[in-house]
Structures are given as C-alpha cells and as structure tokens.
PDB file of C-alpha atoms and ligand atoms in Angstrom:
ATOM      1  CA  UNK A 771       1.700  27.182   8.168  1.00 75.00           C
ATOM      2  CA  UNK A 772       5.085  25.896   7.966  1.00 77.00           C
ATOM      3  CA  UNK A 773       6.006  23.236   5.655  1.00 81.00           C
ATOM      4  CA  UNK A 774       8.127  19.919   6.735  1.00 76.00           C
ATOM      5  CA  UNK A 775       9.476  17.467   4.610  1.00 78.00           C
ATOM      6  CA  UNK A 776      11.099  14.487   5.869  1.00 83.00           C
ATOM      7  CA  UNK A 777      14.669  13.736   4.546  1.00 85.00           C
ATOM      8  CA  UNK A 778      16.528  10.366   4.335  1.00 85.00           C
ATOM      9  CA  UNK A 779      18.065  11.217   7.832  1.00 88.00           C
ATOM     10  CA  UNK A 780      14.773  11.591   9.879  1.00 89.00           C
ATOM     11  CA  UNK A 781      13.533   8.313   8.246  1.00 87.00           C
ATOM     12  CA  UNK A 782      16.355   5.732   9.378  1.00 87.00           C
ATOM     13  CA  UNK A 783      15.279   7.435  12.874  1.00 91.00           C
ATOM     14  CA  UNK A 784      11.507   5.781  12.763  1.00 91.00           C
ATOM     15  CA  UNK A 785      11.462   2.532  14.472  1.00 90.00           C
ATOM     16  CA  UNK A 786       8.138   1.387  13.449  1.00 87.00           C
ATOM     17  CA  UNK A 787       9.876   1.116   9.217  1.00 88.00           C
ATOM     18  CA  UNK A 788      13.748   0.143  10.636  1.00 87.00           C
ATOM     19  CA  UNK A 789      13.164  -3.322   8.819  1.00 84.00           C
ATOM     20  CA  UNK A 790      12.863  -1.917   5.617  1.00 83.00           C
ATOM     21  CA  UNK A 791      15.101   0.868   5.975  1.00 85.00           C
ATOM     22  CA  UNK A 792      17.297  -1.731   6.613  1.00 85.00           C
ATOM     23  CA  UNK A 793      16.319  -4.077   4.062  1.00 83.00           C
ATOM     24  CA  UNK A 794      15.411  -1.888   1.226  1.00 81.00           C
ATOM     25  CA  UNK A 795      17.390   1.568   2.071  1.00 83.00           C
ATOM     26  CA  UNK A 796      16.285   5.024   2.959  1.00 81.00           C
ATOM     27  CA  UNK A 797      14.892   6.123  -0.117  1.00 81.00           C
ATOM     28  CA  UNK A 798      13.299   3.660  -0.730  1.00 79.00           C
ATOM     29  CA  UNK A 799       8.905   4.101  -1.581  1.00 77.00           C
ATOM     30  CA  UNK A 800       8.657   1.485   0.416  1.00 80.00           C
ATOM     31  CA  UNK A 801       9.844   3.139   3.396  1.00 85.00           C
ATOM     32  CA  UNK A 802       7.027   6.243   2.481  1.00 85.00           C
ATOM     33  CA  UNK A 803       4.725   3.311   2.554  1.00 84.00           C
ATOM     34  CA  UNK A 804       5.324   1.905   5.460  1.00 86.00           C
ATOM     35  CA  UNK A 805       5.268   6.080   7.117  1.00 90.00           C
ATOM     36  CA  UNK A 806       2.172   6.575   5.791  1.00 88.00           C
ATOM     37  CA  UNK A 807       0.136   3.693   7.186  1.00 85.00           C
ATOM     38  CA  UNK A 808       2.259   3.574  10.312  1.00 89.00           C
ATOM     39  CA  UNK A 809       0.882   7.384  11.058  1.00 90.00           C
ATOM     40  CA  UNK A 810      -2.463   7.348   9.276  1.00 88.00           C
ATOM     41  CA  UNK A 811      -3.852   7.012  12.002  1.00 87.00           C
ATOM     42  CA  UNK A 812      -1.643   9.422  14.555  1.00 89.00           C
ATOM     43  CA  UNK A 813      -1.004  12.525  15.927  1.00 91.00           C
ATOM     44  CA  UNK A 814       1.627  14.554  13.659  1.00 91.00           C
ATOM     45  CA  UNK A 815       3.368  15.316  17.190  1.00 92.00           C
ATOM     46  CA  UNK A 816       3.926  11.237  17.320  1.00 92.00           C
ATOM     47  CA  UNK A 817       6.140  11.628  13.645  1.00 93.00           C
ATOM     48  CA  UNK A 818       7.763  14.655  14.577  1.00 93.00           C
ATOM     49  CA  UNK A 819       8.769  13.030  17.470  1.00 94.00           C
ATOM     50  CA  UNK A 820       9.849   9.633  16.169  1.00 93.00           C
ATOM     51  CA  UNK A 821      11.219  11.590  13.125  1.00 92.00           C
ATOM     52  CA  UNK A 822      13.189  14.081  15.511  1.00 92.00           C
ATOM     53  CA  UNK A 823      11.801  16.935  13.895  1.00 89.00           C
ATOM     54  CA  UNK A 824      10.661  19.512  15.959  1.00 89.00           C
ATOM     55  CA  UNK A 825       6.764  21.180  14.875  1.00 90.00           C
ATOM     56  CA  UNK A 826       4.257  22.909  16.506  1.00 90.00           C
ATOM     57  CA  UNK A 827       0.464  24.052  15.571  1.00 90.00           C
ATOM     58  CA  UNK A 828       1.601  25.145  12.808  1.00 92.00           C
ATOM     59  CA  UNK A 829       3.955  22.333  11.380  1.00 92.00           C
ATOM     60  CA  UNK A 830       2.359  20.656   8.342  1.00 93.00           C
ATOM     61  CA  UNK A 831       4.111  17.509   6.818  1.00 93.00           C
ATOM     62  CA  UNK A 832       2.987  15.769   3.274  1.00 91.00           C
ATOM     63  CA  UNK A 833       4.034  12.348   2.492  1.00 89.00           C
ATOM     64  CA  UNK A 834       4.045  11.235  -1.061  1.00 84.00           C
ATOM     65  CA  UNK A 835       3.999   7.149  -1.231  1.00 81.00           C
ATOM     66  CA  UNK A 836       3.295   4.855  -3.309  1.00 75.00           C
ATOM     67  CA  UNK A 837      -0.210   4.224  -1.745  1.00 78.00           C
ATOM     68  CA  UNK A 838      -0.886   7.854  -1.830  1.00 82.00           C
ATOM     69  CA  UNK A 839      -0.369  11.044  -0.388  1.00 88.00           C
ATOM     70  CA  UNK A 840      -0.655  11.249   3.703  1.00 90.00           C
ATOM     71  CA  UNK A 841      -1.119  15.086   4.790  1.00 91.00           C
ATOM     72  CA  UNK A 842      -0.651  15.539   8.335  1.00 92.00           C
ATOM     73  CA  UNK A 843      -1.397  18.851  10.224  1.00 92.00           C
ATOM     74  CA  UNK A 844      -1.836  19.164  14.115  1.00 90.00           C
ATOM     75  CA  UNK A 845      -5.940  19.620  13.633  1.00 89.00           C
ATOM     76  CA  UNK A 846      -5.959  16.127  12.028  1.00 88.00           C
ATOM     77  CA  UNK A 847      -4.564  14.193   8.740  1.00 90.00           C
ATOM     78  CA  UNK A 848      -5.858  13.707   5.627  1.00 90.00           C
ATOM     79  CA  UNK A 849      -4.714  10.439   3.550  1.00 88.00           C
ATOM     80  CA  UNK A 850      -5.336  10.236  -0.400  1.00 86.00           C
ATOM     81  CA  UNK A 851      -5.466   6.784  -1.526  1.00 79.00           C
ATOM     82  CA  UNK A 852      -3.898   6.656  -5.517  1.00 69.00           C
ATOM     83  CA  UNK A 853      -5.263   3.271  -5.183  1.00 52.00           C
ATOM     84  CA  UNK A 854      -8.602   4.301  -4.511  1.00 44.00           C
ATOM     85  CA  UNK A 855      -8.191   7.448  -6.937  1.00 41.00           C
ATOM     86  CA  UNK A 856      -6.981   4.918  -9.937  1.00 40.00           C
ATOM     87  CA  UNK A 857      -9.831   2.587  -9.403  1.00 40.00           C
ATOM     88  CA  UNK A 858     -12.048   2.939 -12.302  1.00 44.00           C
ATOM     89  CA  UNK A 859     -16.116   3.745 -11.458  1.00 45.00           C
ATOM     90  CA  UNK A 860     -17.102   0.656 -13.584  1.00 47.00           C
ATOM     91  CA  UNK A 861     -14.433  -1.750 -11.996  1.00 41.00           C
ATOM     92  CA  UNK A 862     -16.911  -3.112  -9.704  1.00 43.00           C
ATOM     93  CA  UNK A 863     -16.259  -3.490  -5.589  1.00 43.00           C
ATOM     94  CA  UNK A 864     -12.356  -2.652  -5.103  1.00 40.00           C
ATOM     95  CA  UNK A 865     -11.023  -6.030  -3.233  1.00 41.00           C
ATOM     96  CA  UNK A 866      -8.085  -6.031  -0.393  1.00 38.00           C
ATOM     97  CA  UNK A 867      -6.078  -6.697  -3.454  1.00 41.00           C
ATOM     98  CA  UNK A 868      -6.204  -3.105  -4.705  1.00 43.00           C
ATOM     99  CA  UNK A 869      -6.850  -0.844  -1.643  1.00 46.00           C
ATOM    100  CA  UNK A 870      -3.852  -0.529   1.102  1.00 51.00           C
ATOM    101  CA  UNK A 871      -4.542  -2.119   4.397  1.00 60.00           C
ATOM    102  CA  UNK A 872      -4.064  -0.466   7.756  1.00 70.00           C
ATOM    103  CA  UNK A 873      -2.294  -3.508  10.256  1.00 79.00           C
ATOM    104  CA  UNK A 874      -4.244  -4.993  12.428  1.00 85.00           C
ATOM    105  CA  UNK A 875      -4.041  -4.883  15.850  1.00 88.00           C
ATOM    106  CA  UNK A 876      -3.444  -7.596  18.298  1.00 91.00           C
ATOM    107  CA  UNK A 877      -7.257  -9.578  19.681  1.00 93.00           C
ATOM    108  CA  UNK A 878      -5.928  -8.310  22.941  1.00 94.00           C
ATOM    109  CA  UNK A 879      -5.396  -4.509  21.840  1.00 94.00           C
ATOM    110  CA  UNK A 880      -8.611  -4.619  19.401  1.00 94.00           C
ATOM    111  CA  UNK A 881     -10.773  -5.595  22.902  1.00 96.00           C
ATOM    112  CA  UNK A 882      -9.559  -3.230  25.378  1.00 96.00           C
ATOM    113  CA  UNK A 883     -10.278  -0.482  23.064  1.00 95.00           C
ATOM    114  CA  UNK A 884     -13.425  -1.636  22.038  1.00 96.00           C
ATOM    115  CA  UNK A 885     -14.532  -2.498  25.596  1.00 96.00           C
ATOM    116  CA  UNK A 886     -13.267   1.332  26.175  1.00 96.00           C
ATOM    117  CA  UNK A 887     -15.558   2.267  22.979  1.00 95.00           C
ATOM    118  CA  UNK A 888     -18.240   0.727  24.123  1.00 96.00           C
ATOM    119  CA  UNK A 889     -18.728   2.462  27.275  1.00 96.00           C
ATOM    120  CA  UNK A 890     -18.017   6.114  25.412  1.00 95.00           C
ATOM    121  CA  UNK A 891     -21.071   8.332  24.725  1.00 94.00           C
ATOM    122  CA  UNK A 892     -19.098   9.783  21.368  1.00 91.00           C
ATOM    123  CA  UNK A 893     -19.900   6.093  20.086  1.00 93.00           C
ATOM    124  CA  UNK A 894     -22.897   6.367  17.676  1.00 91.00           C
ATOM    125  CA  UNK A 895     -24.177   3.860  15.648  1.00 89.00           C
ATOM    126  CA  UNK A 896     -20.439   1.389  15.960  1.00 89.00           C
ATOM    127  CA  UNK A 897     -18.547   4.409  14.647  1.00 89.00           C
ATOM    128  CA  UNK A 898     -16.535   7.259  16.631  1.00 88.00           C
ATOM    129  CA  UNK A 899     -18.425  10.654  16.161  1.00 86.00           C
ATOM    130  CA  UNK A 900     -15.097  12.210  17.407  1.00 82.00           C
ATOM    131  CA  UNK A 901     -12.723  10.664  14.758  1.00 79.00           C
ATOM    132  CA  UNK A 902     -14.214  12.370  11.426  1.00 69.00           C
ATOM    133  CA  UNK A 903     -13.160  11.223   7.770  1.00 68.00           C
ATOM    134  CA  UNK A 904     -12.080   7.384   8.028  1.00 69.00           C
ATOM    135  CA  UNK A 905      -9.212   8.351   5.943  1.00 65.00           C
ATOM    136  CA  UNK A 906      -7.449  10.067   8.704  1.00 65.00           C
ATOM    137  CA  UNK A 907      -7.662   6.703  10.264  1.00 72.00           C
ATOM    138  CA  UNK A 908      -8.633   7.773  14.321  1.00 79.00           C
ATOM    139  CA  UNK A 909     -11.503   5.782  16.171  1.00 87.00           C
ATOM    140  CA  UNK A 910     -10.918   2.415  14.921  1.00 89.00           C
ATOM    141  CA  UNK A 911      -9.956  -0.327  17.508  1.00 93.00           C
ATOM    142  CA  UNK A 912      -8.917  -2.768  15.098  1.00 90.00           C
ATOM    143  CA  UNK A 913      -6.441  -0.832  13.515  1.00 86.00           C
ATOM    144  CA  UNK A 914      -2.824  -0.833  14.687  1.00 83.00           C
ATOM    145  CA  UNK A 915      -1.560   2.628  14.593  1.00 79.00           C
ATOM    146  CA  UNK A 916      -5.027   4.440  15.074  1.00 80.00           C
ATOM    147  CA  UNK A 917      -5.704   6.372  18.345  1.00 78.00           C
ATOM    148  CA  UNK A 918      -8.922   7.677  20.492  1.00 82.00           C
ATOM    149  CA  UNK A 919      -8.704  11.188  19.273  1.00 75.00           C
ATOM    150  CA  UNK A 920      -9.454  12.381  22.574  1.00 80.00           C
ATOM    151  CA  UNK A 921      -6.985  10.285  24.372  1.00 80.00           C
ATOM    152  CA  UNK A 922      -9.210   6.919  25.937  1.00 88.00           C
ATOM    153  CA  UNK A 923      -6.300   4.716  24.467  1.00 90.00           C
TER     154      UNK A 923
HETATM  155  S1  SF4 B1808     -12.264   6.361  19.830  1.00 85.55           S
HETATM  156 FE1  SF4 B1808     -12.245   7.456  21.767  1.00 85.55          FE
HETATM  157  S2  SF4 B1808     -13.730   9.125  21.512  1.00 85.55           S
HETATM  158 FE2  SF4 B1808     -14.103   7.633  19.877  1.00 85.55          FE
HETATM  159  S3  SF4 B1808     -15.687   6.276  20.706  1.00 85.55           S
HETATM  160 FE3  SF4 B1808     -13.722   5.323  21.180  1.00 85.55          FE
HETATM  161  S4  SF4 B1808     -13.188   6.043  23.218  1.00 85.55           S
HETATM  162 FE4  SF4 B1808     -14.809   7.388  22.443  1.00 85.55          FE
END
C-alpha cells in the first residue's frame, strides 16, 4: 500500500473546487469538502489524475474534511460521515440539514443513466448490486459525481 496525501499544490490543480480555491484559499476545509463529495463517488485514478499525482493499485489517498473522512483505494472508497457519526441515537430522523449532500445531477444526466440502469441486469430491486456500500457513492444516477462502476456511464 502506498500512502498519498494531497498538498496545497495538487489542490489549486482540481477544477471541479477552483471557485473556492479561489475564493477561500488552498487550505482552506472547505476546499477538503468540496474533494470529498466531488470524488465520493469516483475512481481514485479520476483524483490522481485531476490532482496530477501519479498512483497505481496500490496508491491509497485519505481525505480528512470537515464532513468526514473520504478513503479512496483503487478497489473502491470508503466515506465516513462525522455528521452522521455525531448524530446522537435519540436525535430522531437526521434531516438534509445535518447530513452532507452529494450534487445533483442535471434531469438530462439523471435520465440517460437511469434509462441505461434500467435496461442493466445488475439492477435489483432500484439499487445497483455492482456499486456496494452507498457511502462509496457508485450506482446512483441522480448523483453528480457518481459513476457505473463497471463503466455504462
Ligand atoms: S450503475 Fe452500472 S452496473 Fe449498476 S445498474 Fe446502473 S448500469 Fe448497471
């Protein structure tokens, strides 16, 4: 295994947080923020990439946020929410106020993935059988930044 962090440098590089690199500064938790749910959902090789840091099979990279800690290895990612983890049992259903939100994808995007869904036999019961945990955020259509874990979109 071989351990990546990401420094100041190979943030500014990733387009998809630019705004608030620019608006808030490198080091800013913000900018971990916006990493982690802009790659919840993707391939480490996507980061690396974006990130210009070069990783293989091997290449593991941890992102502490705000929102939690994003692990991402090339056999698949593991997100823990702090949100989720602060939540006490008794507090009753946890509201979009207190969990973060993946973005959305566009109607558009959402129905050509779901039309592509629909027609895949690893579809079982609405959910992808492929994808795994719904914390590494693969399978889901109407989620910005996921991705088919086999490739369909
Ligand atoms: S995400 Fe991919 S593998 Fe999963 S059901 Fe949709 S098309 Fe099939």
């Amino acid at each position: 295994m071989t351990a990546h962090s990401l420094s100041l440098e190979h943030l500014e590089r990733i387009a998809a947080c630019r705004a608030i690199v620019a608006a808030k500064g490198a080091s800013s938790p913000y900018v971990a923020d916006c990493v982690v749910r802009a790659y919840q959902g993707r391939h480490i090789a996507d980061l690396c990439h974006d990130a210009g840091v070069s990783c293989d099979e091997a290449t593991v990279i941890t992102i502490a946020a705000g929102i939690g800690t994003l692990r991402l290895a090339w056999t698949g990612n593991h997100f823990e929410s702090r949100t989720c983890v602060e939540v006490p049992s008794n507090a009753g259903t946890a509201t979009t106020d207190t969990l973060p939100m993946p973005l959305s994808a566009s109607p558009a995007v959402r129905q050509e993935r779901t039309s592509i869904c629909t027609q895949c036999n690893h579809l079982v019961s609405d959910r992808c059988s492929v994808a795994g945990c719904a914390c590494a955020g693969l399978g889901q259509p109407a989620n910005r930044f996921s991705r088919c874990p086999i490739g369909k979109w």
